[in-house]
mmCIF file of C-alpha atoms and ligand atoms in Angstrom:
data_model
loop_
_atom_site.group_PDB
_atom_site.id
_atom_site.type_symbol
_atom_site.label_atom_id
_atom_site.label_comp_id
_atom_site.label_asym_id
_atom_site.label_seq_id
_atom_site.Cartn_x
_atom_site.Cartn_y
_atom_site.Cartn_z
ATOM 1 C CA UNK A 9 21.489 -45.544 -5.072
ATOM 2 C CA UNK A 10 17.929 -45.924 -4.817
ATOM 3 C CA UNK A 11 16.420 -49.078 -4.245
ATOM 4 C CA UNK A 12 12.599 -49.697 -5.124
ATOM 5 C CA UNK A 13 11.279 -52.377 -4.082
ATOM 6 C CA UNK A 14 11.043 -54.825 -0.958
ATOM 7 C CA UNK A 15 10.858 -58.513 -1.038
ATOM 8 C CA UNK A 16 7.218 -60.366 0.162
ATOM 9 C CA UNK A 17 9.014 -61.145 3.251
ATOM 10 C CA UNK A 18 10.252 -57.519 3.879
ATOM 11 C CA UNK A 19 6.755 -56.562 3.509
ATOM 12 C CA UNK A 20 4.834 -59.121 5.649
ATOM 13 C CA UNK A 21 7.489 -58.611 8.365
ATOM 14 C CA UNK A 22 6.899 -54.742 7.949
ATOM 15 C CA UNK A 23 2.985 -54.978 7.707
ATOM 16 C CA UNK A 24 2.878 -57.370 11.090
ATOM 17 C CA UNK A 25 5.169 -55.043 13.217
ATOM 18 C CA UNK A 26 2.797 -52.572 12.188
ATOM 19 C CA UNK A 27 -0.275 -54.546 13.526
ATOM 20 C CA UNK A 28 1.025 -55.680 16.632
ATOM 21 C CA UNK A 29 1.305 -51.671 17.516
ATOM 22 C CA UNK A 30 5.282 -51.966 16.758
ATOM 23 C CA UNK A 31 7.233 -48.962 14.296
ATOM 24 C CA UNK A 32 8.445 -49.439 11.334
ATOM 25 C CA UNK A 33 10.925 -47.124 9.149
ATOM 26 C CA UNK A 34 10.381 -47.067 5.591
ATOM 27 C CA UNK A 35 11.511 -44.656 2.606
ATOM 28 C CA UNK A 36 9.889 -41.988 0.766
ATOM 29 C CA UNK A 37 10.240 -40.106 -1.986
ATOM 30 C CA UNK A 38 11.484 -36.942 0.187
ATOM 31 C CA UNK A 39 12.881 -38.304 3.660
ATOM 32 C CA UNK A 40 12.589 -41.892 5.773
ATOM 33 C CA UNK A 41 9.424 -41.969 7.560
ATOM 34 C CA UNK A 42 9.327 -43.491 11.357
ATOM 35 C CA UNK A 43 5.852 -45.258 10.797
ATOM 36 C CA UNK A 44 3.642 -46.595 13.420
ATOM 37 C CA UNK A 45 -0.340 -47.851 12.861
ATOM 38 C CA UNK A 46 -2.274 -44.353 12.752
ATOM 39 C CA UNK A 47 -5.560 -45.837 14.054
ATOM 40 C CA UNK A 48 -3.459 -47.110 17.079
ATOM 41 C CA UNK A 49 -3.447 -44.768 19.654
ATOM 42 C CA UNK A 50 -0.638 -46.262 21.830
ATOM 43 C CA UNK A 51 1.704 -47.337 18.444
ATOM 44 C CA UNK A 52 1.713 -43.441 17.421
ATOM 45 C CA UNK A 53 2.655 -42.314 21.103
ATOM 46 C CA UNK A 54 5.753 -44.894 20.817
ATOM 47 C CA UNK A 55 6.848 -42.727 18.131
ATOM 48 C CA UNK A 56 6.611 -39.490 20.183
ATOM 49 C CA UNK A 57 8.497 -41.148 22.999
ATOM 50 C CA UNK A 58 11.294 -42.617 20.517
ATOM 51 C CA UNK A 59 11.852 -39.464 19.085
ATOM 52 C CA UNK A 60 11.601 -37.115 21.775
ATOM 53 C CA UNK A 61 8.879 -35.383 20.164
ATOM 54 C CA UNK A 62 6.323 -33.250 22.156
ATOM 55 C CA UNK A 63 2.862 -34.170 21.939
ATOM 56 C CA UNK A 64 1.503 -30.466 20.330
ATOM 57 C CA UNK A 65 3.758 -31.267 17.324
ATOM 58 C CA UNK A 66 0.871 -33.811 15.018
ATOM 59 C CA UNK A 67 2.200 -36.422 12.278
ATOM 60 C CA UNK A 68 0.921 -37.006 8.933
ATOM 61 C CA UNK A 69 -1.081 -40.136 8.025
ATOM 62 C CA UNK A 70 0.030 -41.922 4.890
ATOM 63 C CA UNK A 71 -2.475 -43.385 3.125
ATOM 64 C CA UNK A 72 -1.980 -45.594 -0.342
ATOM 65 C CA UNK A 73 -5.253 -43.986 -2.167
ATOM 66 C CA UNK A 74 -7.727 -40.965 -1.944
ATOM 67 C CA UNK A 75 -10.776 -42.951 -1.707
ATOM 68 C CA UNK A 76 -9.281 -43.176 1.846
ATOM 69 C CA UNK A 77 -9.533 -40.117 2.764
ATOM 70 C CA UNK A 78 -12.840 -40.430 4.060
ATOM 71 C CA UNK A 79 -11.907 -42.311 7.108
ATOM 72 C CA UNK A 80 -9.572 -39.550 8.302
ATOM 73 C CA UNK A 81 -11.495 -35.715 6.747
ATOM 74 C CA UNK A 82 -14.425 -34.590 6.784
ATOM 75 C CA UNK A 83 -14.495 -32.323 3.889
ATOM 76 C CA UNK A 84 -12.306 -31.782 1.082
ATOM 77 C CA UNK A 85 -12.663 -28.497 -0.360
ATOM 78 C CA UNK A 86 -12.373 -27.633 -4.100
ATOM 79 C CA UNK A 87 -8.517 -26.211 -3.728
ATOM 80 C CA UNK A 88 -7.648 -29.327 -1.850
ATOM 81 C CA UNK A 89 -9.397 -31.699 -4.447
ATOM 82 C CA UNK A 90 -7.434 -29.957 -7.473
ATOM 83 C CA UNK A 91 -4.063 -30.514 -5.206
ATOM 84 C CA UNK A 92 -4.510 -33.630 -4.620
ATOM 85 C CA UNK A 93 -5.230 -34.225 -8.541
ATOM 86 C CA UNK A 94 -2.116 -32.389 -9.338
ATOM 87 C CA UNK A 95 0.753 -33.843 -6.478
ATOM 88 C CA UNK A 96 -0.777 -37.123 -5.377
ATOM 89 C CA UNK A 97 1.296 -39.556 -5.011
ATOM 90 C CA UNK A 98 4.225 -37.102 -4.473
ATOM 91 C CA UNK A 99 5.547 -34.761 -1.896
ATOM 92 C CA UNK A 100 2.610 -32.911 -1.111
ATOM 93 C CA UNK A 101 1.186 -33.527 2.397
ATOM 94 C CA UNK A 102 -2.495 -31.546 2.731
ATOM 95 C CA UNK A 103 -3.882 -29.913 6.065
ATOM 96 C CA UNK A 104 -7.293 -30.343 5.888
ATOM 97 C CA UNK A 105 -10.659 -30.417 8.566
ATOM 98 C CA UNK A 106 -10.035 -33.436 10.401
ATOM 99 C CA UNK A 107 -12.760 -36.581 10.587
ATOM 100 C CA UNK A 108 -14.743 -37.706 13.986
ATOM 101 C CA UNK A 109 -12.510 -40.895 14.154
ATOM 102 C CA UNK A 110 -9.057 -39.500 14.031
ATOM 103 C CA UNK A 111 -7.365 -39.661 17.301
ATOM 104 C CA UNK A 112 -5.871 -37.078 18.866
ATOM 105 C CA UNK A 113 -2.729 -38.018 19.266
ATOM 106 C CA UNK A 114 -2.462 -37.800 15.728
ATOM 107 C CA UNK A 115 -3.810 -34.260 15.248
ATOM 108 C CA UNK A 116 -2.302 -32.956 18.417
ATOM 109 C CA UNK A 117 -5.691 -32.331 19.810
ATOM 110 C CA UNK A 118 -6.356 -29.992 16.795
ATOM 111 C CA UNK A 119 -9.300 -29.681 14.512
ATOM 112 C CA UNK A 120 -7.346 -30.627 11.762
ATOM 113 C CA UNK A 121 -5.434 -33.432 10.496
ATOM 114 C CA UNK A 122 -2.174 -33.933 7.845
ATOM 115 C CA UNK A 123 -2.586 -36.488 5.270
ATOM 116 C CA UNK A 124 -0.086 -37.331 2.626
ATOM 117 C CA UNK A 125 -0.568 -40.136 -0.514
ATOM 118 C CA UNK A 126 3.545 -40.967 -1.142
ATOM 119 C CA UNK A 127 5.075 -42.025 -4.611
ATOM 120 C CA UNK A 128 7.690 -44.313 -3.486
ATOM 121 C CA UNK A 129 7.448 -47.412 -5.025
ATOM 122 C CA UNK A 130 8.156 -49.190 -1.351
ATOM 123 C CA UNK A 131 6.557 -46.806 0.737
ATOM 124 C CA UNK A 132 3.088 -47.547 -1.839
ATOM 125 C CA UNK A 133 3.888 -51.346 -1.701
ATOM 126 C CA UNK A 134 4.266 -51.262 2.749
ATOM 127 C CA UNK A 135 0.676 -48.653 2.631
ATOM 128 C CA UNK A 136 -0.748 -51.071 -0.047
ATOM 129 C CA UNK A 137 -0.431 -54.037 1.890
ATOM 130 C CA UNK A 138 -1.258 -52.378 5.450
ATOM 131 C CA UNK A 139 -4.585 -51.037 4.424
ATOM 132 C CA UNK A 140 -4.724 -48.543 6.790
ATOM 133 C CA UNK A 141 -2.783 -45.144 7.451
ATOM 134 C CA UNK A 142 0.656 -44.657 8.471
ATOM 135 C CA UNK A 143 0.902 -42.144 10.901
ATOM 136 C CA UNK A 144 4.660 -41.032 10.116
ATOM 137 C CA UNK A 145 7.233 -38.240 10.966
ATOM 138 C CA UNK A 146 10.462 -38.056 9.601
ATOM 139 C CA UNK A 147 12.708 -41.017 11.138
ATOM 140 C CA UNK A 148 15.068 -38.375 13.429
ATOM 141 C CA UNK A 149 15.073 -37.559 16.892
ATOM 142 C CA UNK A 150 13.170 -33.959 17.448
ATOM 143 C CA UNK A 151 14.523 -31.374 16.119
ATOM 144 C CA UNK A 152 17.486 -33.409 14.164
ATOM 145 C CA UNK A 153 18.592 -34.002 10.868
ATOM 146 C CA UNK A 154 16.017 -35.830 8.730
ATOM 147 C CA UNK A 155 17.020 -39.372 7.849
ATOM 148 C CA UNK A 156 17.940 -39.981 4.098
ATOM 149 C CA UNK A 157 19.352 -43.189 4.073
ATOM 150 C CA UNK A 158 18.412 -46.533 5.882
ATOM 151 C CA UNK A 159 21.739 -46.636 7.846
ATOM 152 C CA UNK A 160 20.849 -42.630 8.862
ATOM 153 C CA UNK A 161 17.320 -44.234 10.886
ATOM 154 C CA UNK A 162 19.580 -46.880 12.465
ATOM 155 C CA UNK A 163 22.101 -44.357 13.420
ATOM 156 C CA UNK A 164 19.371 -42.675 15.276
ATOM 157 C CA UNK A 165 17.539 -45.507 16.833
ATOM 158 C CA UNK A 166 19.216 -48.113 16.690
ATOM 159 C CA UNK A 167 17.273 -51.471 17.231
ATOM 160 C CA UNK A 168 14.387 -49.227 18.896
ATOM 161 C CA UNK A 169 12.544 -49.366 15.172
ATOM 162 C CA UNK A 170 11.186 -53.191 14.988
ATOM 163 C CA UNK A 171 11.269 -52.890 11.105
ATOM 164 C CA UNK A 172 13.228 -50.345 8.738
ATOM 165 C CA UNK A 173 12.890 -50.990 5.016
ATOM 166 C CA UNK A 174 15.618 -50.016 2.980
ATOM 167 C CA UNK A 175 14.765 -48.197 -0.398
ATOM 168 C CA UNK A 176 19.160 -46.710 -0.434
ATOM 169 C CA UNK A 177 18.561 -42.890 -0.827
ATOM 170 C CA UNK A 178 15.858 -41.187 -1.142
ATOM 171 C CA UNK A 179 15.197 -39.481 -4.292
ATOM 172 C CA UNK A 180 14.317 -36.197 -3.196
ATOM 173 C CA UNK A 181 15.846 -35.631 0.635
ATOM 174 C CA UNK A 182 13.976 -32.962 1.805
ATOM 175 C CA UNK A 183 10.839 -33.053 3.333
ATOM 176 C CA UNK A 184 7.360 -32.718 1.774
ATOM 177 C CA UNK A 185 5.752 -29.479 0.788
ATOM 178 C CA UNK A 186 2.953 -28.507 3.520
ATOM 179 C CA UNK A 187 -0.462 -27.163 2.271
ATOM 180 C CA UNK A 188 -3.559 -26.382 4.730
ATOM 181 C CA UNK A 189 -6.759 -25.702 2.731
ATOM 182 C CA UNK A 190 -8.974 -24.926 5.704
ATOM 183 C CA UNK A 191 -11.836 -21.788 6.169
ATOM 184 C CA UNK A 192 -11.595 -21.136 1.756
ATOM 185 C CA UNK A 193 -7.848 -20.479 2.352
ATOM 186 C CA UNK A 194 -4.401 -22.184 0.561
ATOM 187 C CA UNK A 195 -2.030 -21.717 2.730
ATOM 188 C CA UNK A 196 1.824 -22.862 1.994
ATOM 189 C CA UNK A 197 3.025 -23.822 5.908
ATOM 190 C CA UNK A 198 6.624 -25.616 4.877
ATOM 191 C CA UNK A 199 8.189 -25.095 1.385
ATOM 192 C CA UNK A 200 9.434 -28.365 -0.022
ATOM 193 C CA UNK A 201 9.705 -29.875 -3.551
ATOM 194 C CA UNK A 202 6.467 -28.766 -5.327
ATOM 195 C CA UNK A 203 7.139 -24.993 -5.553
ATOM 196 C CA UNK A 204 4.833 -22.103 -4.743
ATOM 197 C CA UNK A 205 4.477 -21.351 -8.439
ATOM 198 C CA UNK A 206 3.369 -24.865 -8.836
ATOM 199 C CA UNK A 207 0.424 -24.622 -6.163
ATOM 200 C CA UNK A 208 -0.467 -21.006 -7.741
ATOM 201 C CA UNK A 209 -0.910 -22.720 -11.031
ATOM 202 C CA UNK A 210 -3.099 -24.931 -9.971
ATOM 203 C CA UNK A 211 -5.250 -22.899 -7.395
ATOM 204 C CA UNK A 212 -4.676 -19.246 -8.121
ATOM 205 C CA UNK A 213 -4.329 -17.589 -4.602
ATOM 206 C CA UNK A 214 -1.500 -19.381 -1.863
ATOM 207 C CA UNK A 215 -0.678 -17.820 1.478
ATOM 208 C CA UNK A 216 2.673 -18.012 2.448
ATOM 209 C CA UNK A 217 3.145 -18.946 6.240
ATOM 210 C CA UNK A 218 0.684 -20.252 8.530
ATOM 211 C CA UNK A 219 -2.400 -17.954 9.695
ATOM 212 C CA UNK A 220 -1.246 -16.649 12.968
ATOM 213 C CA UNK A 221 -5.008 -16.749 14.205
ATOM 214 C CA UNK A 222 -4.800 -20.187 14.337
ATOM 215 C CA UNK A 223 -2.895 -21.413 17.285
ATOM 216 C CA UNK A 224 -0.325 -23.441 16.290
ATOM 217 C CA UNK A 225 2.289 -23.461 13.417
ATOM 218 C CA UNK A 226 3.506 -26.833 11.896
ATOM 219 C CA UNK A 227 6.747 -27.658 11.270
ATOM 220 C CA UNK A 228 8.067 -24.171 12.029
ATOM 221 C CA UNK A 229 9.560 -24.492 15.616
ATOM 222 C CA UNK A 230 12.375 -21.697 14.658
ATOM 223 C CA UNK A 231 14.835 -23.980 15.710
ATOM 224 C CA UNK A 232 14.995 -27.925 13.500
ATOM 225 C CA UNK A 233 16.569 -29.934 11.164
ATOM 226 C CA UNK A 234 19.706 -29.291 13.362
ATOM 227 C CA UNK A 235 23.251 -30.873 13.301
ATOM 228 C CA UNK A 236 25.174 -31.245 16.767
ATOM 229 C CA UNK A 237 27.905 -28.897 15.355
ATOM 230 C CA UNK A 238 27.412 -24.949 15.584
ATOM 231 C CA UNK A 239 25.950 -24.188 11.773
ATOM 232 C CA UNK A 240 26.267 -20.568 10.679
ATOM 233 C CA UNK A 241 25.256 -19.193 6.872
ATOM 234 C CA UNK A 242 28.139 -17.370 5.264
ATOM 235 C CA UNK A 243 27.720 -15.202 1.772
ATOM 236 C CA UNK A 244 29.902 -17.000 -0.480
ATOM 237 C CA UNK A 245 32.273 -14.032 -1.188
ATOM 238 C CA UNK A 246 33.197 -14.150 2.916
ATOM 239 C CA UNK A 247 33.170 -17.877 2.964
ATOM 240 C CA UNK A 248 36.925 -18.617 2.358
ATOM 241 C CA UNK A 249 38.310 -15.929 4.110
ATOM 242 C CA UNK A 250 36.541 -16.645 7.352
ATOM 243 C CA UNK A 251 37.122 -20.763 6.994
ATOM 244 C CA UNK A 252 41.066 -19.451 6.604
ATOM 245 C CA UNK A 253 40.587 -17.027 9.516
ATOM 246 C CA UNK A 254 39.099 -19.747 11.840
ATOM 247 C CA UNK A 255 40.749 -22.471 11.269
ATOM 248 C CA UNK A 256 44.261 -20.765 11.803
ATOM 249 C CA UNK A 257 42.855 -20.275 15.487
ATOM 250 C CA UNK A 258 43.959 -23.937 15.337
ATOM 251 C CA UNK A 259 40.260 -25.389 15.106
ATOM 252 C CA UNK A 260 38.725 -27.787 12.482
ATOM 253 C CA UNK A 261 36.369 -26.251 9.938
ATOM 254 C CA UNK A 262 33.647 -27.521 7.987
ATOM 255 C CA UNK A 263 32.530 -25.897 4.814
ATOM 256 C CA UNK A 264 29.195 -26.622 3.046
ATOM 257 C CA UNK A 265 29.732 -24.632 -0.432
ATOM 258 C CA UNK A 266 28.095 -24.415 -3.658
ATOM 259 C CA UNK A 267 31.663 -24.105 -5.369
ATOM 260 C CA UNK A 268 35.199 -25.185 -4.998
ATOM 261 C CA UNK A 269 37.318 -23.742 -2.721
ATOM 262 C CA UNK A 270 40.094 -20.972 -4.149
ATOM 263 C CA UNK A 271 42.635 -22.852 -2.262
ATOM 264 C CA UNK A 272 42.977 -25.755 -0.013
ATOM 265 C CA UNK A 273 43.742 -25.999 3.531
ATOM 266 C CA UNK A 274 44.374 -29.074 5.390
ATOM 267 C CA UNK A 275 42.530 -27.940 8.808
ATOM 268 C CA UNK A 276 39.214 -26.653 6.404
ATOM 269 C CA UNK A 277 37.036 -29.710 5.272
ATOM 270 C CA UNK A 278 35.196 -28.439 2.017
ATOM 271 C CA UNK A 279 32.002 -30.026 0.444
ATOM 272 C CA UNK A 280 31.042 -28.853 -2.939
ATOM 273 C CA UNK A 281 27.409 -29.607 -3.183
ATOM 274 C CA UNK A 282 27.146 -27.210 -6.671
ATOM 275 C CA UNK A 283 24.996 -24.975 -8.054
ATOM 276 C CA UNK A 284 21.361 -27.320 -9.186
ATOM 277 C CA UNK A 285 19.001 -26.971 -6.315
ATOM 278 C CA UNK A 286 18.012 -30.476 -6.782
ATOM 279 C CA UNK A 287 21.258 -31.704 -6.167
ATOM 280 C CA UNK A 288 22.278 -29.534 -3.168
ATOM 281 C CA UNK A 289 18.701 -30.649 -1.415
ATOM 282 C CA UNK A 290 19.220 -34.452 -2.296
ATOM 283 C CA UNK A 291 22.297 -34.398 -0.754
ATOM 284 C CA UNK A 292 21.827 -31.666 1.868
ATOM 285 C CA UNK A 293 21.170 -33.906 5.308
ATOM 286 C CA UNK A 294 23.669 -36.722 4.270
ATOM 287 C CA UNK A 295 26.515 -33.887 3.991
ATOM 288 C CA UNK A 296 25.875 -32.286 7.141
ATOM 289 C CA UNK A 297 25.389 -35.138 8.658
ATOM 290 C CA UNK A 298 29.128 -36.419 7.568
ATOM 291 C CA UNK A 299 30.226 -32.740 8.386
ATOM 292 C CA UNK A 300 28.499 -32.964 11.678
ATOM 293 C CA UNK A 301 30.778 -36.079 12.366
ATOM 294 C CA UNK A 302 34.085 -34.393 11.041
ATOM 295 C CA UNK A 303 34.995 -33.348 14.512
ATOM 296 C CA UNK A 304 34.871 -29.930 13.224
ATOM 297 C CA UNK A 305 34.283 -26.736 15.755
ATOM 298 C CA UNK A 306 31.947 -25.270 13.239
ATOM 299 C CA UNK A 307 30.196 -25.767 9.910
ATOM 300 C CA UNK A 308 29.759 -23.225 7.388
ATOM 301 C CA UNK A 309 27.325 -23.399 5.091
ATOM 302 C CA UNK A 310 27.499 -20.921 1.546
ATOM 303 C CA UNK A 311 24.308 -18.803 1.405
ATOM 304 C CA UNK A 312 22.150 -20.400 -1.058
ATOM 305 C CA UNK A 313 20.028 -18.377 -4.131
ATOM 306 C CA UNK A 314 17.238 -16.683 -3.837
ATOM 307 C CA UNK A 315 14.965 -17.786 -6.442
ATOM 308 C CA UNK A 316 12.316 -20.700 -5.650
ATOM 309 C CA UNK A 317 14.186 -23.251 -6.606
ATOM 310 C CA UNK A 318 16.162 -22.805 -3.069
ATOM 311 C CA UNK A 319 13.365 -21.769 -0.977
ATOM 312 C CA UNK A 320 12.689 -25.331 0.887
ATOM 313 C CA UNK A 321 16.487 -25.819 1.233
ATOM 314 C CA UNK A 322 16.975 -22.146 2.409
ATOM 315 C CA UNK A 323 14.249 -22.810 5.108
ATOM 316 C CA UNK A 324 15.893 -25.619 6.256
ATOM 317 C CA UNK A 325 19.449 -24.395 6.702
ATOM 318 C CA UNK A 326 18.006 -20.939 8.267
ATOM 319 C CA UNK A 327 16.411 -23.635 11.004
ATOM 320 C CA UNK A 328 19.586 -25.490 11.240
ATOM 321 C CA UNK A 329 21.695 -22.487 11.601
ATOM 322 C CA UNK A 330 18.938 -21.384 14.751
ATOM 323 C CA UNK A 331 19.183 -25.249 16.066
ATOM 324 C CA UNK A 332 22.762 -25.464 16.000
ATOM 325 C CA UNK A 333 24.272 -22.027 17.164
ATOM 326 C CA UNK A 334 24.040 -19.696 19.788
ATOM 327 C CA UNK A 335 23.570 -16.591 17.744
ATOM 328 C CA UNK A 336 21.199 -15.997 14.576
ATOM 329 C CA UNK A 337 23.852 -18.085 12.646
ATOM 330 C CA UNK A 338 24.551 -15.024 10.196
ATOM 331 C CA UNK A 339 28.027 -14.285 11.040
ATOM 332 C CA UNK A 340 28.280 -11.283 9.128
ATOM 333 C CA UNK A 341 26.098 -10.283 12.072
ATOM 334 C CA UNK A 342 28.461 -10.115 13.893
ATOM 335 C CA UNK A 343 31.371 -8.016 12.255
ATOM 336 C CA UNK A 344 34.716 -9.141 13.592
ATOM 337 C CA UNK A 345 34.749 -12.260 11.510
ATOM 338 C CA UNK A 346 35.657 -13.955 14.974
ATOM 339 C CA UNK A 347 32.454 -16.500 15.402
ATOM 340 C CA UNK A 348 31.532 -16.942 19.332
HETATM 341 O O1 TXA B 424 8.173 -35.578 3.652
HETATM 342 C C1 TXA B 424 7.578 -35.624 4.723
HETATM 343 O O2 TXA B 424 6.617 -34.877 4.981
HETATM 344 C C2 TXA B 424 8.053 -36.661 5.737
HETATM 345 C C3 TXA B 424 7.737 -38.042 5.187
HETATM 346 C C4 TXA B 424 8.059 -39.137 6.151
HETATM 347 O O3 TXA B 424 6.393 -38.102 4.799
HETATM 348 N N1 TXA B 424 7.436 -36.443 7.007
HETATM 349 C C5 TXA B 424 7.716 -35.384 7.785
HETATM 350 O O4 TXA B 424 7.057 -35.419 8.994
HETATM 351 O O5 TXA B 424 8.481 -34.510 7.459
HETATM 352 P P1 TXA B 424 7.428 -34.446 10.197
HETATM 353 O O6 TXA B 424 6.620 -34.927 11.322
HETATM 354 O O7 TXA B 424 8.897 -34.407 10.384
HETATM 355 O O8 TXA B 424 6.909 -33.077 9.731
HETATM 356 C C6 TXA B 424 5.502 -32.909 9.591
HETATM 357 C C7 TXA B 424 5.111 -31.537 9.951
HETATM 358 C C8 TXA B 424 5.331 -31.239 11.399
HETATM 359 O O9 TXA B 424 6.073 -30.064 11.516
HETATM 360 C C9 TXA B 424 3.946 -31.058 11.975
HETATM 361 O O10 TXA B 424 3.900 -30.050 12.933
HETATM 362 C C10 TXA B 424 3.126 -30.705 10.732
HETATM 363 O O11 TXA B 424 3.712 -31.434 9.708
HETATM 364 N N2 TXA B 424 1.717 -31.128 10.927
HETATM 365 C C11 TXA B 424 1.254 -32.354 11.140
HETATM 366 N N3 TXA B 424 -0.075 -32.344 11.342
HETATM 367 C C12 TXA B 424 -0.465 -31.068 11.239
HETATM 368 C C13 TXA B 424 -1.715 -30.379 11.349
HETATM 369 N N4 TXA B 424 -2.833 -31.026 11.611
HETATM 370 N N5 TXA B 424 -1.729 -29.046 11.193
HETATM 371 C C14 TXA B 424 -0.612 -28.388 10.915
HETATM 372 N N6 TXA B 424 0.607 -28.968 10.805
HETATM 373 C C15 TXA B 424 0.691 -30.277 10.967
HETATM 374 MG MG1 MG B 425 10.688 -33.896 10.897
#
């Protein structure tokens, strides 16, 4: 269920942890946010430390409006103004020339600086009555699952986060599409709910990856978004056969599918997420994260589609299935249908 709005109290208690350089977790549209005062250089290291997060890998500021955005760029181009037009509030975070006063800790030291405007309803009330920006990764520990759900951030932190605001699920579940717009170039650095075809229709030309001239690539550490639980992709015509095949080895099996199963077995625990994109990717890190807590020797996940609709959920499981296993996670890789 999704729940939209916090009380006064909620938000004053939010809003002062956030002053007195304490975090605070709050929901978004795509995925819970671990928040911390973005013009506080010491609040926005506590969220490094609490998630385990190294310092070359920047956050995005939140902000509630663009007439903001002059306190953290310095120039928006044309292709960033339009996209900010077209996605703002929504799940669109921008990479874009960073201003004088941002600090550094922010921007990991680079020249440029993330900014997102959200659409949740308590996410816009918390940024509304802060005033200032959120600096704000997703409310995980590095390299994790991304948190979904209030009781998903206190799973991971525990009583660490001062405040966490609980808006029930969030509507999307996966993370925000990344855009740079930097040297006259639209670049598409992490597929998410506004598709390619989207950004094309509104700016013509998009990149796809980040511009390897530039040192560092967001979000794209080969290996995230990872269960505990090895996590390999299986081609849905192998899938049953090898859950069969493994768990008669005696060992629990998890199975992330897109279908039923063509027969039942009591050691193989399936999860039909169907066949609508949107409904697989809302659900995707709340299912793994129950399948990573099955006690299960391995999860397999159905490949997904190929079409757009799939691509930021595709990304996400190939980073999983690197995060989680050994090998590439492809087990047809591997031939003998016996997984390592
Ligand atoms: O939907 C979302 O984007 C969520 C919600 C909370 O807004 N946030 C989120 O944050 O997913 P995080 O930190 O998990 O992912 C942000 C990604 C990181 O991979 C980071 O490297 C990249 O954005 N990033 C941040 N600042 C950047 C910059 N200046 N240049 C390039 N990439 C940047
Ligand atoms: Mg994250």
């Amino acid at each position: 269920m999704v729940k939209v709005r916090a009380t006064q109290d909620e938000i004053e208690a939010a809003v002062d942890a956030l002053r007195d350089g304490e975090l605070v977790a709050f929901p978004t549209e795509t995925v819970y946010g671990l928040g911390a005062n973005a013009s506080n250089p010491a609040a926005v290291r506590k969220v490094f430390e609490l998630k385990d997060r190294p310092a070359s890998h920047p956050v995005i500021v939140h902000i509630d409006q663009a007439k903001y955005l002059k306190r953290w760029v310095r120039e928006l181009s044309p292709d960033a103004e339009k996209l900010a037009a077209a996605f703002w509030p929504g799940p669109l975070t921008l990479v874009l020339p960073r201003a004088e006063a941002v600090h550094d800790v922010v921007t990991g030291g680079q020249d440029t600086v993330a900014i997102r405007i959200p659409s949740h309803p308590m996410a816009r009330q918390l940024l509304d009555a802060f005033g200032g920006g959120i600096a704000a990764p997703s409310a995980n520990r590095y390299g994790r699952l991304s948190a979904t759900r209030a009781e998903h951030v206190q799973d991971e932190f525990g009583d660490a986060v001062k405040v966490i605001l609980d808006g029930g699920e969030c509507q999307l579940g996966l993370e925000s599409t990344i855009v740079s717009c930097l040297d006259g170039e639209v670049r598409l650095l992490r597929p998410g709910a506004i598709k390619l075809s989207q950004l094309r229709a509104v700016v013509g030309e998009v990149q796809i990856g980040a511009n390897n001239a530039v040192p560092r690539v967001p979000g794209s550490a080969a290996a995230h978004y990872s269960p505990a639980t090895p996590l390999s992709i299986v081609p849905g015509g192998e899938l049953d056969a090898l859950a069969k095949s493994l768990s008669e080895g005696g060992q629990r099996i998890a199975v992330l599918a897109q279908r039923l199963p063509l027969k039942t077995y009591e050691t193989v625990t399936w999860v039909n997420a169907g066949k609508r994109a949107e409904a697989f990717g809302h659900d995707l890190y709340a299912n793994l994260r129950t399948l990573d807590k099955a006690g299960c020797a391995r999860i397999l996940v159905q490949e997904v589609p190929g079409d757009e609709r799939w691509d930021a959920i595709r990304d996400r499981l190939a980073r999983a299935a690197v995060g989680a296993a050994a090998d590439s996670g492809r087990y047809s890789s591997l031939g003998t249908g016996v997984l390592p």
